[in-house]
Coordinates of C-alpha atoms in Angstrom, one line a residue:
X22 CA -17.2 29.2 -19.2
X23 CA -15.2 27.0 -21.7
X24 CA -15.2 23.0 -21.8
X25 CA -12.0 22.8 -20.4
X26 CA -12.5 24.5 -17.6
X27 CA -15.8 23.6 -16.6
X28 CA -14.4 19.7 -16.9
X29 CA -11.8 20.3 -14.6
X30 CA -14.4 22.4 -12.0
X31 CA -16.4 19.2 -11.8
X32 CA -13.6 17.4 -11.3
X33 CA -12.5 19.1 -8.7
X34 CA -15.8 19.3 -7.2
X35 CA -15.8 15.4 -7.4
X36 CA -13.0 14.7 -5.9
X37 CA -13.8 17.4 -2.4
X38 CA -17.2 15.9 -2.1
X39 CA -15.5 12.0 -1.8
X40 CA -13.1 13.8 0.6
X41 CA -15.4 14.9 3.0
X42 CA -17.6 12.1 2.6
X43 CA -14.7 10.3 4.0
X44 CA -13.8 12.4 7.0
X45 CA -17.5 12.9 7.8
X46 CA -17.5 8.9 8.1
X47 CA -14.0 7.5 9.1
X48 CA -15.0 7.4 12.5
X49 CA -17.9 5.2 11.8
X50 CA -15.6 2.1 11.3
X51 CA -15.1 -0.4 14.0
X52 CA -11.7 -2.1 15.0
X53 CA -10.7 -5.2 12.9
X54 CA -8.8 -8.3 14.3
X55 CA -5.8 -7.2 12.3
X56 CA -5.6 -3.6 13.7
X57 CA -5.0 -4.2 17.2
X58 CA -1.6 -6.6 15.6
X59 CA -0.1 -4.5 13.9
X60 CA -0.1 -0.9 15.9
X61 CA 1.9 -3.8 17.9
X62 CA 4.2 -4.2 14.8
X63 CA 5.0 -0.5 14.9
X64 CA 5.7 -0.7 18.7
X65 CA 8.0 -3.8 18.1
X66 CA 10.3 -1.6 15.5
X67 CA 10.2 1.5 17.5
X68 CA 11.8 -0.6 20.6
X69 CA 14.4 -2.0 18.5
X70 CA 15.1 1.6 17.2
X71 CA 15.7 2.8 20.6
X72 CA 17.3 -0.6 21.7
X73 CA 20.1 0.9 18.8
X74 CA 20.3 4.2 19.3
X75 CA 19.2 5.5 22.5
X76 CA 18.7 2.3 24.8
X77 CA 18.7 4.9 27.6
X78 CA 15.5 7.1 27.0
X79 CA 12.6 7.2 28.9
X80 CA 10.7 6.4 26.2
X81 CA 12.1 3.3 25.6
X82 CA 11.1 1.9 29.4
X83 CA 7.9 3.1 28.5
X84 CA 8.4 -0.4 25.5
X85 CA 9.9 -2.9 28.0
X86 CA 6.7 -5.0 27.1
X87 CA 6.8 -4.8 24.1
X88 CA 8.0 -7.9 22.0
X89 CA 12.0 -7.9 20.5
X90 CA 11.7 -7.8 16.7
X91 CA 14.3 -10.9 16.3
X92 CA 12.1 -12.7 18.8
X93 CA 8.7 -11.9 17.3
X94 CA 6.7 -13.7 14.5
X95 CA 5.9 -10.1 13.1
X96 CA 9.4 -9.7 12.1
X97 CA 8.9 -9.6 8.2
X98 CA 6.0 -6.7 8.6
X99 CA 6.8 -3.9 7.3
X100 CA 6.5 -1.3 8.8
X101 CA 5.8 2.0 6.5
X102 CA 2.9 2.9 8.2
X103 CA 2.6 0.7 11.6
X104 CA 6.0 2.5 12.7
X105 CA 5.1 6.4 12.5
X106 CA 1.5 5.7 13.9
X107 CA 3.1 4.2 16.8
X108 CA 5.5 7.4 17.5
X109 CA 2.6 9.6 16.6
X110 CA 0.5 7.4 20.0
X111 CA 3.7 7.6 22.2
X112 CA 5.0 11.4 21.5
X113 CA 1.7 12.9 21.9
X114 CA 0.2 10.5 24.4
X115 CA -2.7 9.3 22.6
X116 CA -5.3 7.5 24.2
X117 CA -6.2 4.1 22.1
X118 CA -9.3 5.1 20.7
X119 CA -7.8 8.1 19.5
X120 CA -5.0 6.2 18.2
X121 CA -7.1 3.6 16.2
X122 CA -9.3 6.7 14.7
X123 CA -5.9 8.3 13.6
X124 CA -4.8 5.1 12.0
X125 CA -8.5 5.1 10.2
X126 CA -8.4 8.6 9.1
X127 CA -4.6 8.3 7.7
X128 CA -5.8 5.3 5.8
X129 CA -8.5 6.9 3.9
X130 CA -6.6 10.1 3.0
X131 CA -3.5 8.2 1.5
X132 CA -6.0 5.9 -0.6
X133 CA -8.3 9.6 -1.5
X134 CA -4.6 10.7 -2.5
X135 CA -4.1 7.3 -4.7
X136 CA -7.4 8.1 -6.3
X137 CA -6.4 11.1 -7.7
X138 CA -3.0 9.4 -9.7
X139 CA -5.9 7.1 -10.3
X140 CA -7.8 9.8 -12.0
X141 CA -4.4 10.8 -13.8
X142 CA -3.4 7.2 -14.5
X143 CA -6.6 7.0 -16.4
X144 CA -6.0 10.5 -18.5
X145 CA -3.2 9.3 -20.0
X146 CA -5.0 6.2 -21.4
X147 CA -8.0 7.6 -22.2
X148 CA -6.5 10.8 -24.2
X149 CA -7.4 13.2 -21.4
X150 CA -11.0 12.5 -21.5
X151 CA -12.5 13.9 -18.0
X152 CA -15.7 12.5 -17.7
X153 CA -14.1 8.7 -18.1
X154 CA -11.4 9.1 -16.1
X155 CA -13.7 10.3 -13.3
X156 CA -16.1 7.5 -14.4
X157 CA -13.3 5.1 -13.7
X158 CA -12.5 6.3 -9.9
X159 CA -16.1 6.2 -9.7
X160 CA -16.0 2.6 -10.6
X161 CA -12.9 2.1 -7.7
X162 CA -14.0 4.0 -4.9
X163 CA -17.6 2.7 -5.3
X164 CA -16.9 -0.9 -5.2
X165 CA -18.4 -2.0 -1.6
X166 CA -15.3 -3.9 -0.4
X167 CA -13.1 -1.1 -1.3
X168 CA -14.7 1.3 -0.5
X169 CA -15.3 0.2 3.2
X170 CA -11.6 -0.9 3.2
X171 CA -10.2 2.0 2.4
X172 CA -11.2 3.4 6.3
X173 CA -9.7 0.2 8.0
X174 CA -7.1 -2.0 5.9
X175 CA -3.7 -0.6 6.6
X176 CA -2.3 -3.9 4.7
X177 CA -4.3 -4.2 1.6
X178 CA -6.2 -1.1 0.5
X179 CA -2.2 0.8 1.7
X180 CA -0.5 -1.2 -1.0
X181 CA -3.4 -0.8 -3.4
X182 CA -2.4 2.6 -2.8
X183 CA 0.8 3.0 -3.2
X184 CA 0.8 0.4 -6.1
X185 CA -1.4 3.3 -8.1
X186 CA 1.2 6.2 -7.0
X187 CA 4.1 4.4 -8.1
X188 CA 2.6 3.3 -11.4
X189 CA 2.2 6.7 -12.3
X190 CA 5.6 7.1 -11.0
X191 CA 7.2 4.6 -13.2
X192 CA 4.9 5.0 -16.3
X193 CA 6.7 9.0 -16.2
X194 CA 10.6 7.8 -15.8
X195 CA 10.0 5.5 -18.6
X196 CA 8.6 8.7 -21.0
X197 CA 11.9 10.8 -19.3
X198 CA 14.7 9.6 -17.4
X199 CA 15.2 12.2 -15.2
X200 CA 16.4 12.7 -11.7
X201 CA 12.8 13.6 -10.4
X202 CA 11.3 11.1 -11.7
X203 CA 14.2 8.2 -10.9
X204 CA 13.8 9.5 -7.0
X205 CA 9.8 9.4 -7.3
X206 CA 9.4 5.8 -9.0
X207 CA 12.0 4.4 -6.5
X208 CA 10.4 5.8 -3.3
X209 CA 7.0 4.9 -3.6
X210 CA 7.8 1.8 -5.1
X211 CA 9.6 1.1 -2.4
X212 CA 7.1 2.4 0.2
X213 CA 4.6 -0.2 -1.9
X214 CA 7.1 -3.2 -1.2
X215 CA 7.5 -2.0 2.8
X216 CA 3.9 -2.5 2.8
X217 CA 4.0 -6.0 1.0
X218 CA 6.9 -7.4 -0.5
X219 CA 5.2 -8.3 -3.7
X220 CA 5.6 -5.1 -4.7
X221 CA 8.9 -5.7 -5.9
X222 CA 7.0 -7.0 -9.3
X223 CA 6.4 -3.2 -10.5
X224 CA 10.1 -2.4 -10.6
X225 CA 10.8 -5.1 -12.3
X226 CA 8.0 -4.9 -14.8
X227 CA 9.2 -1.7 -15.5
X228 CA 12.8 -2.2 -16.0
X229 CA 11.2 -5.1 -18.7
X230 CA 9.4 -2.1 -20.2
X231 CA 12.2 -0.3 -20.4
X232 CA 14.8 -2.9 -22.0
X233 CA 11.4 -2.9 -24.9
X234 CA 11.9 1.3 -25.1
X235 CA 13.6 2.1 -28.9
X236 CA 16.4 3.6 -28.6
X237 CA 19.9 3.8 -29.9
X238 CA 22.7 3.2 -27.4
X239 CA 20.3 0.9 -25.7
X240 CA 23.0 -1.2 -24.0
X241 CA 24.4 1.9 -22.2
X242 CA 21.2 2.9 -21.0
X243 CA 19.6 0.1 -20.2
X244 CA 22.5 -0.2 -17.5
X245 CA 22.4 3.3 -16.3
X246 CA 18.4 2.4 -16.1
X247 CA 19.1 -0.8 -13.8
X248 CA 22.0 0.7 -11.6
X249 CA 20.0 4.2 -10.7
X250 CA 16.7 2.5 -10.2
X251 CA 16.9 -0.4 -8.5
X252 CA 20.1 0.9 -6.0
X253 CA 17.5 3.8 -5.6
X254 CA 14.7 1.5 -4.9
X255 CA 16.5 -1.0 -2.3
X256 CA 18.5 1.8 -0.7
X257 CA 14.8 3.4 0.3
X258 CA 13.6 -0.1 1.3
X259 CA 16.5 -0.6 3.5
X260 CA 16.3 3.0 5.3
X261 CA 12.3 2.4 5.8
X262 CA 12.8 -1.1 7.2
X263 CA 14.2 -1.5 10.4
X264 CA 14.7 -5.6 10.0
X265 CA 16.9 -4.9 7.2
X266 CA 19.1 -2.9 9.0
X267 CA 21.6 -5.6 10.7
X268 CA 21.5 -7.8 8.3
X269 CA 20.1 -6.1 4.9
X270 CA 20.5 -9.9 2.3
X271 CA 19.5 -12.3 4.9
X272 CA 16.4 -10.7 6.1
X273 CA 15.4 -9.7 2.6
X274 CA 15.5 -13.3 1.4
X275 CA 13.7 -14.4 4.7
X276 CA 11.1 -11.6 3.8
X277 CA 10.8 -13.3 0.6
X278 CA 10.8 -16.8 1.4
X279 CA 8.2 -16.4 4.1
X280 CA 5.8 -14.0 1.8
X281 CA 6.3 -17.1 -0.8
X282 CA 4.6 -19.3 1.8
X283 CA 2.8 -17.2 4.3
X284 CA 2.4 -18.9 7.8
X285 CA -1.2 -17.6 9.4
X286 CA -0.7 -16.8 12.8
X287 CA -4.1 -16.5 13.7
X288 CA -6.9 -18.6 15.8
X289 CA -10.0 -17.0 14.1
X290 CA -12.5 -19.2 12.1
X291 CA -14.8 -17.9 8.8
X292 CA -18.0 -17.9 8.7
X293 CA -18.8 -19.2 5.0
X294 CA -22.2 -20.3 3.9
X295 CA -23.9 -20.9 7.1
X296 CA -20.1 -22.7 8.6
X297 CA -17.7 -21.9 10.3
X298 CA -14.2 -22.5 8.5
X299 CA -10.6 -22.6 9.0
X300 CA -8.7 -20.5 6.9
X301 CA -6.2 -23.1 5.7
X302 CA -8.2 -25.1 4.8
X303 CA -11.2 -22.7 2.7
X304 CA -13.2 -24.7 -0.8
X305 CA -11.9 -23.4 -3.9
X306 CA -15.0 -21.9 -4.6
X307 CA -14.2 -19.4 -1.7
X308 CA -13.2 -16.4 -3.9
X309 CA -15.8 -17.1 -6.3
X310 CA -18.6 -16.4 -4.1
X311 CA -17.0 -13.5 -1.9
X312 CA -16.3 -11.6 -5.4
X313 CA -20.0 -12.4 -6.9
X314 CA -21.6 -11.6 -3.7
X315 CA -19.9 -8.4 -2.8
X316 CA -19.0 -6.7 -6.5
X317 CA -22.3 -4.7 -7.8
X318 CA -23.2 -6.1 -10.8
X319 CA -23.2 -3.6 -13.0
X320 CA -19.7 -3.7 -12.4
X321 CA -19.4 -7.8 -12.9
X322 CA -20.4 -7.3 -16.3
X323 CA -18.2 -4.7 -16.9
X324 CA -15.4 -6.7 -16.4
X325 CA -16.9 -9.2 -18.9
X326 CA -16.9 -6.9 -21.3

């Protein structure tokens, strides 16, 4: 057996035993505060779905509870992942547990998925070297927080996610302009900014790289690179977004304004150092602690060096 392949046997090998390691487990998690707020999200779009097109089903009396997106303080969510979950429970009938364990399960396999561009991402930087690139994941999916995250977290460890994908996405239109890879980097990151708006960075980053690109008749294609991409990317944004679809430019720059200054709608308290705290009002040594005391230090001095 040659190097080549016997690198990408273990590598392969690696990645099915951190698959099943995650469906053996997934069930293991319990229900966090967030969870049960935004399967509600998903709800609240899929009313206002059939409150446009078929205000007449039976499906939509079976939402007549169910808070009106205009009405609702959810209504810059988006809704990528809370929307099909919440079909998914109503089509097939799904009891809530059931539903909740589906949401778990779905979470890990899109970040497994994201691990694997991951491993890719890392190839190309690390002139196809295997055993560093694997190194690497083995570095992300081992950190604690992650790790445990990646089973409940359909916010943060989902745009994680998606920010990986369509990094790898954008890193191959900016080696080839193609058709392929245009559609690619504009879908996921657009499924990336559904999640959290922030995500709007990576197109523009890589637009930036792209002006930077050598090239001859640069002033051509860097407008051909701007129109395609980022009509691609806000044309999948709107179609995946619901509250865009009445009124696309206000809601956008509502979604923006209120992500700039994000109002907590919660009542919880934090337990921090032996006290309970509210979250507006945390020490600035806050991150400092939760990143010391929950990063293995192995990897803390890692990223020293």
């Amino acid at each position: 057996m040659n190097k080549k392949v016997l690198s990408n046997l273990i590598t392969t090998i690696f990645f099915l035993i951190f698959l099943c390691i995650g469906s053996l487990i997934f069930n293991d998690y319990l229900v966090t505060p967030d969870e049960p707020l935004h399967r509600i999200n998903g709800f609240i779009s899929l009313k206002y779905i059939f409150e446009l097109f078929i205000p007449n089903s039976s499906l939509f009396s079976e939402l007549a509870n169910i808070p009106d997106l205009n009405n609702d303080w959810r209504k810059t969510y988006g809704v990528l992942f809370d929307l099909p979950l919440s079909s998914i429970e109503i089509l097939f009938n799904l009891n809530i547990q059931d539903a909740f364990l589906l949401r778990h399960f779905l979470t890990f396999l899109i970040f497994f998925i994201s691990t694997v561009y991951f491993f890719y991402l890392l190839k190309i930087h690390l002139k196809k070297n295997n055993f560093l690139s694997l190194l690497g994941v083995l570095i992300l999916i081992s950190t604690p927080r992650i790790f445990s995250n990646s089973f409940y977290n359909g916010k943060d460890i989902l745009f994680l996610s998606l920010i990986i994908i369509a990094t790898f996405y954008s890193l191959n239109l900016l080696k080839n302009f193609n058709k392929k890879n245009l559609f690619l980097a504009c879908l996921f990151c657009a499924f990336a900014s559904n999640i959290r708006i922030m995500g709007i960075y990576l197109p523009v980053l890589t637009y930036i790289f792209y002006v930077f690109l050598p090239d001859d008749q640069k002033f051509k294609k860097n407008i051909n690179f701007f129109l395609y991409f980022f009509l691609g990317y806000f044309l999948i944004l709107y179609i995946t977004w619901p509250f865009l679809w009445l009124n696309p430019l206000e809601n956008f720059f509502s979604i923006l304004k209120e992500s700039a200054s994000y109002p907590i709608h919660w009542d919880f308290e934090i337990l921090y150092l032996g006290n309970y705290l509210s979250p507006e009002n945390l020490p600035w040594h806050y991150f400092f602690i939760w990143f010391l005391s929950t990063t293995p230090i192995i990897f803390f001095f890692i990223i020293l060096f």
